[in-house]
XYZ file of C-alpha atoms in Angstrom:
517
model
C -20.677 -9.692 -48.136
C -18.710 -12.010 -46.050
C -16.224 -10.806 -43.136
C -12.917 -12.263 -45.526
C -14.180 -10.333 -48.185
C -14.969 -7.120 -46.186
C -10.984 -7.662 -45.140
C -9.691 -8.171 -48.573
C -11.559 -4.810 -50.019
C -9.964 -2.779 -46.910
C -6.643 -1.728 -47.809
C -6.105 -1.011 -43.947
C -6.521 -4.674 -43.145
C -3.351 -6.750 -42.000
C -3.829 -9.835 -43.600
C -2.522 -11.808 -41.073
C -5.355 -11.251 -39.250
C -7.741 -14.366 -39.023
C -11.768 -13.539 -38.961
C -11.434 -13.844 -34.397
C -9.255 -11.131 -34.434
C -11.033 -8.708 -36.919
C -14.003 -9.243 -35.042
C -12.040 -8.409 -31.259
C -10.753 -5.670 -32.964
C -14.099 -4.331 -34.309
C -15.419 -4.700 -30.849
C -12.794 -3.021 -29.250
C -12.880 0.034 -30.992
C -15.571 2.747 -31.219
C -16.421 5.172 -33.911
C -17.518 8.381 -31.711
C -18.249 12.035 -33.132
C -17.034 12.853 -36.305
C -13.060 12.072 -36.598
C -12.598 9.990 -33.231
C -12.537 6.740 -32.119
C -11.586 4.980 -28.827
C -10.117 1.464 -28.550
C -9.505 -0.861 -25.600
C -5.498 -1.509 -26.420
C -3.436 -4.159 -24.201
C -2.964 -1.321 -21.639
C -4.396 1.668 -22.370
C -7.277 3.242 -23.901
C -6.579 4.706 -27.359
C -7.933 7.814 -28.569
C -7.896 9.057 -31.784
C -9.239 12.323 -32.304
C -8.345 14.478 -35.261
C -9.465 17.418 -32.670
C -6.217 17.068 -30.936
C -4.074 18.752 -33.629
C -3.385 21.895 -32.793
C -1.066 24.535 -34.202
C 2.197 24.962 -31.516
C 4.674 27.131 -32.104
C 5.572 28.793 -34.840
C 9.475 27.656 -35.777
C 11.944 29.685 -38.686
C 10.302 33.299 -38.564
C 6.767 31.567 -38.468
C 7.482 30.238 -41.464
C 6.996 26.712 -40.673
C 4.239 24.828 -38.141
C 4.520 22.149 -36.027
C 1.321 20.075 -35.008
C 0.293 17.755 -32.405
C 0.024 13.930 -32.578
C -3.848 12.847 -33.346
C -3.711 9.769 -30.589
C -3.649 10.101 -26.937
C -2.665 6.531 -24.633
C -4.710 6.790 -21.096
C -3.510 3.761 -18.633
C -6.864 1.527 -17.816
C -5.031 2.171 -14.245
C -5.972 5.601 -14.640
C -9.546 5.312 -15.821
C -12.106 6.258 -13.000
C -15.274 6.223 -14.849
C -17.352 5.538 -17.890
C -20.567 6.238 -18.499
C -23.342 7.248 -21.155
C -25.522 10.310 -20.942
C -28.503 11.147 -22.745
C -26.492 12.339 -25.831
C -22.641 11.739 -25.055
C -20.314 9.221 -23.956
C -18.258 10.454 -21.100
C -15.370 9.263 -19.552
C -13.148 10.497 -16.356
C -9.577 9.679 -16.031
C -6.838 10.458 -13.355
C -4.659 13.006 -16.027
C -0.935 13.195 -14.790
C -0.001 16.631 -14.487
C 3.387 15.793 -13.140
C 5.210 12.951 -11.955
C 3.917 13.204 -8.678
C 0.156 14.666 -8.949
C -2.829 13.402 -11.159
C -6.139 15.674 -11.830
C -9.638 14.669 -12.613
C -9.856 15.357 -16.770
C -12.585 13.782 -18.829
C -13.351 13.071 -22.528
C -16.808 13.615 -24.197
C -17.555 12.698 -27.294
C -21.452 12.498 -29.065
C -23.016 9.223 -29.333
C -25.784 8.764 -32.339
C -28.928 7.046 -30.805
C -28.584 3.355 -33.378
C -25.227 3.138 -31.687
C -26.501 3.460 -27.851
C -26.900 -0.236 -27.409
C -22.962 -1.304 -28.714
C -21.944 2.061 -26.491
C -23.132 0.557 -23.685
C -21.706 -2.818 -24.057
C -18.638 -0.847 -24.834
C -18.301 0.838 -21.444
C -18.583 -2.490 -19.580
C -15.742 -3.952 -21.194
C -13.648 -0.793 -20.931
C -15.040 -0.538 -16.788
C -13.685 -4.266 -16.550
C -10.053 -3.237 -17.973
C -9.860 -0.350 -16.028
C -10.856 -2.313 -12.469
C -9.935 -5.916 -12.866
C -9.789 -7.114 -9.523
C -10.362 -4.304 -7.717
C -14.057 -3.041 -6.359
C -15.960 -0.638 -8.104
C -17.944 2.025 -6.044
C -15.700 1.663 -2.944
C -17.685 2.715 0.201
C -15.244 4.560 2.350
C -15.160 6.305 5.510
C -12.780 8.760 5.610
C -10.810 9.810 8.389
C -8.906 13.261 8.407
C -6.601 14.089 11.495
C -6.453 17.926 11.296
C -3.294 18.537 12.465
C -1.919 16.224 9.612
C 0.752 17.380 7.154
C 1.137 20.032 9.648
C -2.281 21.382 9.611
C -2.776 20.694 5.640
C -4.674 17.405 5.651
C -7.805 18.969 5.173
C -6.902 21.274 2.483
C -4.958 17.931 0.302
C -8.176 16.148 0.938
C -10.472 18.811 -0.638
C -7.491 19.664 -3.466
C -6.077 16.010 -4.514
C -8.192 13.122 -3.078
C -12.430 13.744 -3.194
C -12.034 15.181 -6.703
C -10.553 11.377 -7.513
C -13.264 9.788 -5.448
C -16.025 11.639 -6.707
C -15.186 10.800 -10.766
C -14.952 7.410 -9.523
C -18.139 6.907 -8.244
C -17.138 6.055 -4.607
C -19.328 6.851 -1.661
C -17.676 8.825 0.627
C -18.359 9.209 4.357
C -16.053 11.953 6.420
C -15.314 12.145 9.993
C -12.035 14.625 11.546
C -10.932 12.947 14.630
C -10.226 15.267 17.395
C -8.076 14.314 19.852
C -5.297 11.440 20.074
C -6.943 7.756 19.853
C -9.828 9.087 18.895
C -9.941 6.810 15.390
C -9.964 4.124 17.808
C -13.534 5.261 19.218
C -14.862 5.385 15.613
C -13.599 2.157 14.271
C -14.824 0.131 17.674
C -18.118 1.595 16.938
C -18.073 1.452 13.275
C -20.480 -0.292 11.643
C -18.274 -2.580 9.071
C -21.470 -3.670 6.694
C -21.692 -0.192 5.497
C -18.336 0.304 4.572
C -15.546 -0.815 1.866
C -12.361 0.779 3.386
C -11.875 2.932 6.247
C -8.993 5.412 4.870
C -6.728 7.916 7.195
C -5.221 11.370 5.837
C -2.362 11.728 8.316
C 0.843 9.486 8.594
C 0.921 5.974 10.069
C -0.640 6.482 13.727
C -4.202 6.849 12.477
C -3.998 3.225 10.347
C -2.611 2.196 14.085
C -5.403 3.476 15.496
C -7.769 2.274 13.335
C -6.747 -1.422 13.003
C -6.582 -1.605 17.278
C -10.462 0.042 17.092
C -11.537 -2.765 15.004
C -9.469 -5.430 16.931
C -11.428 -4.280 20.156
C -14.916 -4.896 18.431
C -16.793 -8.372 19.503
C -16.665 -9.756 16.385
C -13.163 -7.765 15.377
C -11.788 -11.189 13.251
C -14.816 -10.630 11.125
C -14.288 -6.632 11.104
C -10.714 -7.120 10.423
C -11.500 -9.254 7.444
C -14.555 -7.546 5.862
C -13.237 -4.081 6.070
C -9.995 -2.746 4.075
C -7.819 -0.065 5.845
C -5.817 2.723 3.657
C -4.034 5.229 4.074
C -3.589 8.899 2.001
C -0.678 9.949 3.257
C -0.690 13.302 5.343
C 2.186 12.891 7.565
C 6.184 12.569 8.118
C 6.920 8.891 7.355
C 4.106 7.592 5.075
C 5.425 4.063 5.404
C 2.403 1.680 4.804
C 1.630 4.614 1.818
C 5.097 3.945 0.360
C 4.875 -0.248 1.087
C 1.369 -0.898 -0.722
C 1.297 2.111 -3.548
C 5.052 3.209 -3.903
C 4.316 6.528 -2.961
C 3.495 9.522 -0.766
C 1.735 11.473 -3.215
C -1.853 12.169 -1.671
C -3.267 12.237 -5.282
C -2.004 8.907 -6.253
C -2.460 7.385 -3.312
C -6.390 8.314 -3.872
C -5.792 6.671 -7.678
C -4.428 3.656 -5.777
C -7.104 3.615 -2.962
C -9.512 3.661 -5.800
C -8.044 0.747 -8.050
C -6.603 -1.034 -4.855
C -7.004 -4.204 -4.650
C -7.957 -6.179 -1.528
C -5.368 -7.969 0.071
C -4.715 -10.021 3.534
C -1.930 -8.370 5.956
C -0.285 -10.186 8.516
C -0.983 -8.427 12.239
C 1.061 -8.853 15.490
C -0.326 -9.165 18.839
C 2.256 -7.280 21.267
C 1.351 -8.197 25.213
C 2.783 -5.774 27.662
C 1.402 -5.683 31.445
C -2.106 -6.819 31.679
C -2.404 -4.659 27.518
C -2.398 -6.375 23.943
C -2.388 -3.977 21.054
C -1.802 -5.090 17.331
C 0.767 -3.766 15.241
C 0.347 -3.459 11.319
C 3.931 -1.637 10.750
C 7.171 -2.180 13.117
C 8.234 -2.697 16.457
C 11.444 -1.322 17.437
C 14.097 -0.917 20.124
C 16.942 0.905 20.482
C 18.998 3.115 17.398
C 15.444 3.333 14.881
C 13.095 3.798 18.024
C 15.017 7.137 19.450
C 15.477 8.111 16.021
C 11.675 8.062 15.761
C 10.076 8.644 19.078
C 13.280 11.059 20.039
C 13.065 13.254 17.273
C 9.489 14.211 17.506
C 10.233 17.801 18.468
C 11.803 17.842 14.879
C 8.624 16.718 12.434
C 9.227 20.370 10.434
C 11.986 18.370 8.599
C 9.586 15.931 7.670
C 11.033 12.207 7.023
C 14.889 13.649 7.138
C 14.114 13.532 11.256
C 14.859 10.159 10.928
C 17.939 10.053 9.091
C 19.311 12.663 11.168
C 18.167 10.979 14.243
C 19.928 7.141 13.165
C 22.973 9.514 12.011
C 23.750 10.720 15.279
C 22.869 7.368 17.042
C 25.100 4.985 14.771
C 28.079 7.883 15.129
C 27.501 7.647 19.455
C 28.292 3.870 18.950
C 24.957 3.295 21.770
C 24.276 -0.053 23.015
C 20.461 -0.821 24.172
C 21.637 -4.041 26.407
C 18.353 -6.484 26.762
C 17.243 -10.327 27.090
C 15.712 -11.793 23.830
C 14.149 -14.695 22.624
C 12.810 -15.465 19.496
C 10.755 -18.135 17.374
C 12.947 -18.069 14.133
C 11.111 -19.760 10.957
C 14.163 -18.825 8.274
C 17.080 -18.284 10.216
C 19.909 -17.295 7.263
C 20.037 -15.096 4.661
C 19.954 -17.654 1.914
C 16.912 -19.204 3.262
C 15.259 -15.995 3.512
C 15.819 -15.185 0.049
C 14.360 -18.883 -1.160
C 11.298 -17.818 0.381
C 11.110 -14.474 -1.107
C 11.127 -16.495 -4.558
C 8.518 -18.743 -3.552
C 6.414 -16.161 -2.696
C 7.142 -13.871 -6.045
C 5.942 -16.987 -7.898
C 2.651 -17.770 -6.024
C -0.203 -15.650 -6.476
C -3.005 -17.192 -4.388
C -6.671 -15.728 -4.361
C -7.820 -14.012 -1.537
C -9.227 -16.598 0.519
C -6.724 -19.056 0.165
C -4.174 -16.623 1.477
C -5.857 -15.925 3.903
C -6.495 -19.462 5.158
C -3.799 -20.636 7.898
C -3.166 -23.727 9.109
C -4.453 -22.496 12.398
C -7.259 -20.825 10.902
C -8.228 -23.420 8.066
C -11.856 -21.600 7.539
C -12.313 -18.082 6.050
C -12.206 -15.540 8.506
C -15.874 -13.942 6.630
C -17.370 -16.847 8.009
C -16.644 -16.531 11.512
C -19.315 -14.755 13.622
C -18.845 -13.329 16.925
C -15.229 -13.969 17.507
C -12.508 -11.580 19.108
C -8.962 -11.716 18.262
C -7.608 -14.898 18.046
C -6.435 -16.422 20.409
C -2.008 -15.965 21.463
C -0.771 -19.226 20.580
C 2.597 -18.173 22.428
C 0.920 -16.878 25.611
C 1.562 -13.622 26.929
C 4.484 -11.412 28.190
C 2.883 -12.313 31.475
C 2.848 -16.484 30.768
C 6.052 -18.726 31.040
C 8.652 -18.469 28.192
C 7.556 -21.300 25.822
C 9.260 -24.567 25.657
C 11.188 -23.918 22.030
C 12.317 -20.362 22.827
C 15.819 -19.472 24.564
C 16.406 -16.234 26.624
C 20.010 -15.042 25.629
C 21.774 -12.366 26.765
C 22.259 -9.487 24.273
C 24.447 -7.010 25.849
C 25.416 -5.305 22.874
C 22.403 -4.728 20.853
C 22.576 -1.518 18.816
C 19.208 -1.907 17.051
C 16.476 -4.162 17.474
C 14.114 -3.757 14.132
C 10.908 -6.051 13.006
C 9.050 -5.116 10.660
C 5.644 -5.856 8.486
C 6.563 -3.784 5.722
C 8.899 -2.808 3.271
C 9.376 0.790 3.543
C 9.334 2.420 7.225
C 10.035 6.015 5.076
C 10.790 7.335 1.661
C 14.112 5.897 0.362
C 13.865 3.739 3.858
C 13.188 0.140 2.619
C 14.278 -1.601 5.752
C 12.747 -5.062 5.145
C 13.380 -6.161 1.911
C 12.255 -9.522 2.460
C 8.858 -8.276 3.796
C 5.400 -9.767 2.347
C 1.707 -8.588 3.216
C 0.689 -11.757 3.547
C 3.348 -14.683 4.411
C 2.890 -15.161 7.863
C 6.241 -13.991 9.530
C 7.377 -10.869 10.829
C 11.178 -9.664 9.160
C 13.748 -9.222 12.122
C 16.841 -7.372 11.860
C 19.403 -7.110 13.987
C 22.735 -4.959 14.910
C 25.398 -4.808 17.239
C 25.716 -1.402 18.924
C 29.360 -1.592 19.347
C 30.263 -1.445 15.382
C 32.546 0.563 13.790
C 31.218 4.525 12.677
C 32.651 4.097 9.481
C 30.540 0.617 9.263
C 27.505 2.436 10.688
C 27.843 4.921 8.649
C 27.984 2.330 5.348
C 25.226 0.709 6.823
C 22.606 3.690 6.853
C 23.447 4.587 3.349
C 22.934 0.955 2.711
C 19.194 0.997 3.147
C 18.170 3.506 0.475
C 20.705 1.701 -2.319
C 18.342 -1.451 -1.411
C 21.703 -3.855 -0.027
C 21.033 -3.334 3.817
C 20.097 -7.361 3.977
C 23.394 -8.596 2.641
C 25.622 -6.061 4.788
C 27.651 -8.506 6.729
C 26.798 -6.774 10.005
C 23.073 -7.154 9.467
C 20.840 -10.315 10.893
C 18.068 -10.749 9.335
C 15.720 -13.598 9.939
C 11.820 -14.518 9.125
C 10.008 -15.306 12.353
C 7.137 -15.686 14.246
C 7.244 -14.356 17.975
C 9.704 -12.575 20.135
C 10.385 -11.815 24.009
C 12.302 -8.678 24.549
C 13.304 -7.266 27.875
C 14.898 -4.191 28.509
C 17.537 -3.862 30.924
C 20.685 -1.817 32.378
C 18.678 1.591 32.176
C 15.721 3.205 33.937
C 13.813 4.318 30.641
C 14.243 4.384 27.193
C 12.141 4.504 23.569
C 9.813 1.339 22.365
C 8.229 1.981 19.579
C 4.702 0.138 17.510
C 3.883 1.383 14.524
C 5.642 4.936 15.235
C 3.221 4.956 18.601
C 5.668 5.350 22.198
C 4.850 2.129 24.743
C 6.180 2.200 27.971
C 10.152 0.897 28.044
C 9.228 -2.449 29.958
C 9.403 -6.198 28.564
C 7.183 -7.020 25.768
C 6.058 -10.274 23.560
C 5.174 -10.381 20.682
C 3.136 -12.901 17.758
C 2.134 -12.719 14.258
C -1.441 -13.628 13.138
C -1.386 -14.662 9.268
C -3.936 -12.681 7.201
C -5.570 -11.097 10.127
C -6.056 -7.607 8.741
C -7.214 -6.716 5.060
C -5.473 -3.926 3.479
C -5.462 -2.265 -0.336
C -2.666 -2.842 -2.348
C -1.999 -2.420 -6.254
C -0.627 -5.792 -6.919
C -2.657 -7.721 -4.192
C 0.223 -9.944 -3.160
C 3.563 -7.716 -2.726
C 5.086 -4.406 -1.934
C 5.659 -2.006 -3.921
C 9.560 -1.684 -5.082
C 12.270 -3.854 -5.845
C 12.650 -6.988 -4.095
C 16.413 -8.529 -2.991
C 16.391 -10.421 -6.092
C 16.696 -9.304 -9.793
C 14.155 -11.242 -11.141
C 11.121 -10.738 -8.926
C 7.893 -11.006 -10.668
C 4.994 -8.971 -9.858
């Protein structure tokens, strides 16, 4: 019997369906057990299983029954694992259990032995939905800072993330760091060929740390490049958590680590004294650094210190006088937003987006090579030739930034890209009204801080800040304290190598309306 006139005797068939799609179809699904079946949908994986019906409650004096729906939808996103045992087919899957927490659950179903071979072929297509992109098997090393989460890093790690790790096949080194810059130790002396992704429970320092260990290595270009740092967020601000997965769960973030998918991230050189670190997140000075480095005492209220800390700063109406020049690439707001559409629409491969003009080779190939060299100069060097050193007298908040969101409900920049080669820069007068100030703060979590009149906000690629008319005062990289003296700054395109779910943008809306993914 031919396949047209197997579909004419099925009263099932849709007979708009040409002889390519039966066939896709018949692939896609698979009979399993007695009354089930699984198919690979757009999406999802579709389960049908008569063993789902189930008698709820009873309604009208137990009179009348409801029952359960037969079909179940699981998100290839959420698929960990697939695999086929001796008699069964089993797969894992990240089950939501709320909106904020997901839990290893699994589906088993019997497998007759003539069907073993079209099983297994079955699993590799699903295993290809579920991962696209992303690595399978991640190899990570796993740092834990104990006094995370206030002391509960260790137990969200055992609860929410190796449970996730483990279904997914991952291999899974942990270390517990045990003093302050002690990720730095283990990431200069970590050997990158063994690993996949080096990935922090505890807030944004540890990623800090981890990214400066690497950049002190001999061959830290290569390191930087081969090896993907996450973070599963532990601590009070969660901001590169937020930027690359759109949340702070420590669950999802594991479902995210797990399905990320590698992407470049710019990195900034900051030169201060004879010291160059490299910053992954911010640099700040004046109203967001006190609000961060001068609320520490405060980290029970988790991220609200901040909020409460810019709250009281905008209402003092402080100034934070300094000298500043800077290398501006997209110096308005309407040319800022041109180049948020151009790169919405572009979705480059890895290597090309990492390539730079500067850097026209991939970074993998490079051998022994330390961080690249300051194009700029240091804080130490003369100014270059193209920048200007103006007075700013009345500079309220100095703000550049790497990613979108600095905290929940905080997304400061935007504008911001992993991968497009400029840092975001915003900019405030000090001397502003309180009821402007005010407008302004509440401005950032309804997403229309850029076009607040008061607000600068420029794409560049450098910067010269120095302090001046006080003896000490709050700089802060990446949430991390440097001493308040002059500092220069430079972004290196595609330096670092992060995880992210789309592998080209942040997570969250964008400044326009019709920002593609």
């Amino acid at each position: 019997m031919n396949t047209g006139e197997h579909i004419d005797s099925n009263p099932f068939a849709d007979p708009s369906v040409d002889q390519d799609q039966h066939h896709f179809v018949e692939d896609s699904t698979l009979s399993v057990g007695r009354n089930a079946s699984l198919t690979l949908g757009t999406d999802s994986l579709i389960v049908l299983d008569e063993g789902f019906t189930r008698k709820e409650t009873t309604k009208c004096c137990g009179l009348i029954s409801s029952q359960s729906k037969t079909t179940k939808a699981i998100p290839f996103f959420n698929i960990l694992w697939a695999q086929l045992s001796e008699y069964d087919i089993i797969i894992h899957y990240a089950h939501p259990t709320t909106k904020n927490v997901v839990r290893v659950a699994a589906i088993e179903y019997l497998v007759d032995k003539p069907e073993r071979a079209r099983v297994s072929i079955w699993i590799a297509k699903l295993l290809d939905r579920a991962y696209g992109e992303s690595q399978r098997n991640k190899r990570i090393k796993v740092l834990i800072n104990p006094y995370g989460g206030q002391g509960s890093a260790q137990k969200w790690y055992t609860r929410d993330i190796e449970p996730i790790f483990t279904a997914a096949h991952c291999k899974v080194d942990v270390e517990r760091t045990q003093f302050q810059g002690h990720a730095v130790e283990i990431a200069e002396k970590l050997d990158v060929d063994l690993y996949d992704v080096i990935a922090s429970c505890s807030g944004d320092g540890l990623p800090h740390e981890v990214f400066n260990g690497l950049g002190k290595k001999k061959d830290a270009q290569r390191a930087l490049s081969n090896i993907a740092i996450a973070q599963l967020p532990c601590g009070s601000g969660n901001a590169m958590s937020w930027s690359l997965y759109g949340t702070d769960s420590t669950s999802l973030a594991a479902l995210c680590v797990v399905k990320g998918i590698r992407t470049p991230l710019d990195l900034v050189s900051i030169t201060q004294g004879e010291n160059r670190i490299l910053s992954f997140l911010s640099q700040s000075v004046g109203v967001v650094a006190e609000s961060d480095l001068g609320t520490d005492h405060l980290r029970w209220l988790g991220s609200a210190r901040f909020t409460y800390g810019f709250l009281i700063r905008l209402l003092r109406k402080t100034v934070y006088p300094c000298d500043l020049a800077v290398k501006v690439e997209f110096g308005t707001k309407a040319e800022v937003k041109e180049h948020c559409r151009t790169q919405c629409q572009s979705r480059l491969s890895m290597e090309e987006r990492r390539k730079t003009p500067e850097a026209p080779t991939s970074l993998k190939s490079l051998g022994g090579e330390g961080l690249p060299p300051l194009r700029f100069g240091s804080i130490s060097d003369d100014l270059p030739s193209d920048w200007n050193l103006l007075p700013y007298n009345n500079m309220g908040n100095f703000y550049a930034g790497n990613m979108k969101y600095m905290a929940p409900d905080a997304p400061f920049f935007l504008a911001a890209f992993p991968n497009d080669g400029f840092l975001d820069l915003v900019t405030v007068d000090g001397d502003i009204r309180r009821t402007t100030a005010i407008k302004l703060l509440l401005s950032v979590e309804k997403g229309t801080f850029l076009d607040m009149p008061e607000v600068l906000y420029r794409k560049i690629t450098g910067y010269r800040i120095i302090p001046k008319g006080q003896k000490d005062g709050y700089i802060s990289i990446d949430g991390e304290r440097l001493p308040f003296a002059p500092f220069q700054a430079e972004v290196h395109h595609g330096l670092g190598t992060v995880l992210s779910k789309s592998g080209h943008v942040y997570e969250g809306a964008g400044i326009t309306t019709d920002r593609g993914s």
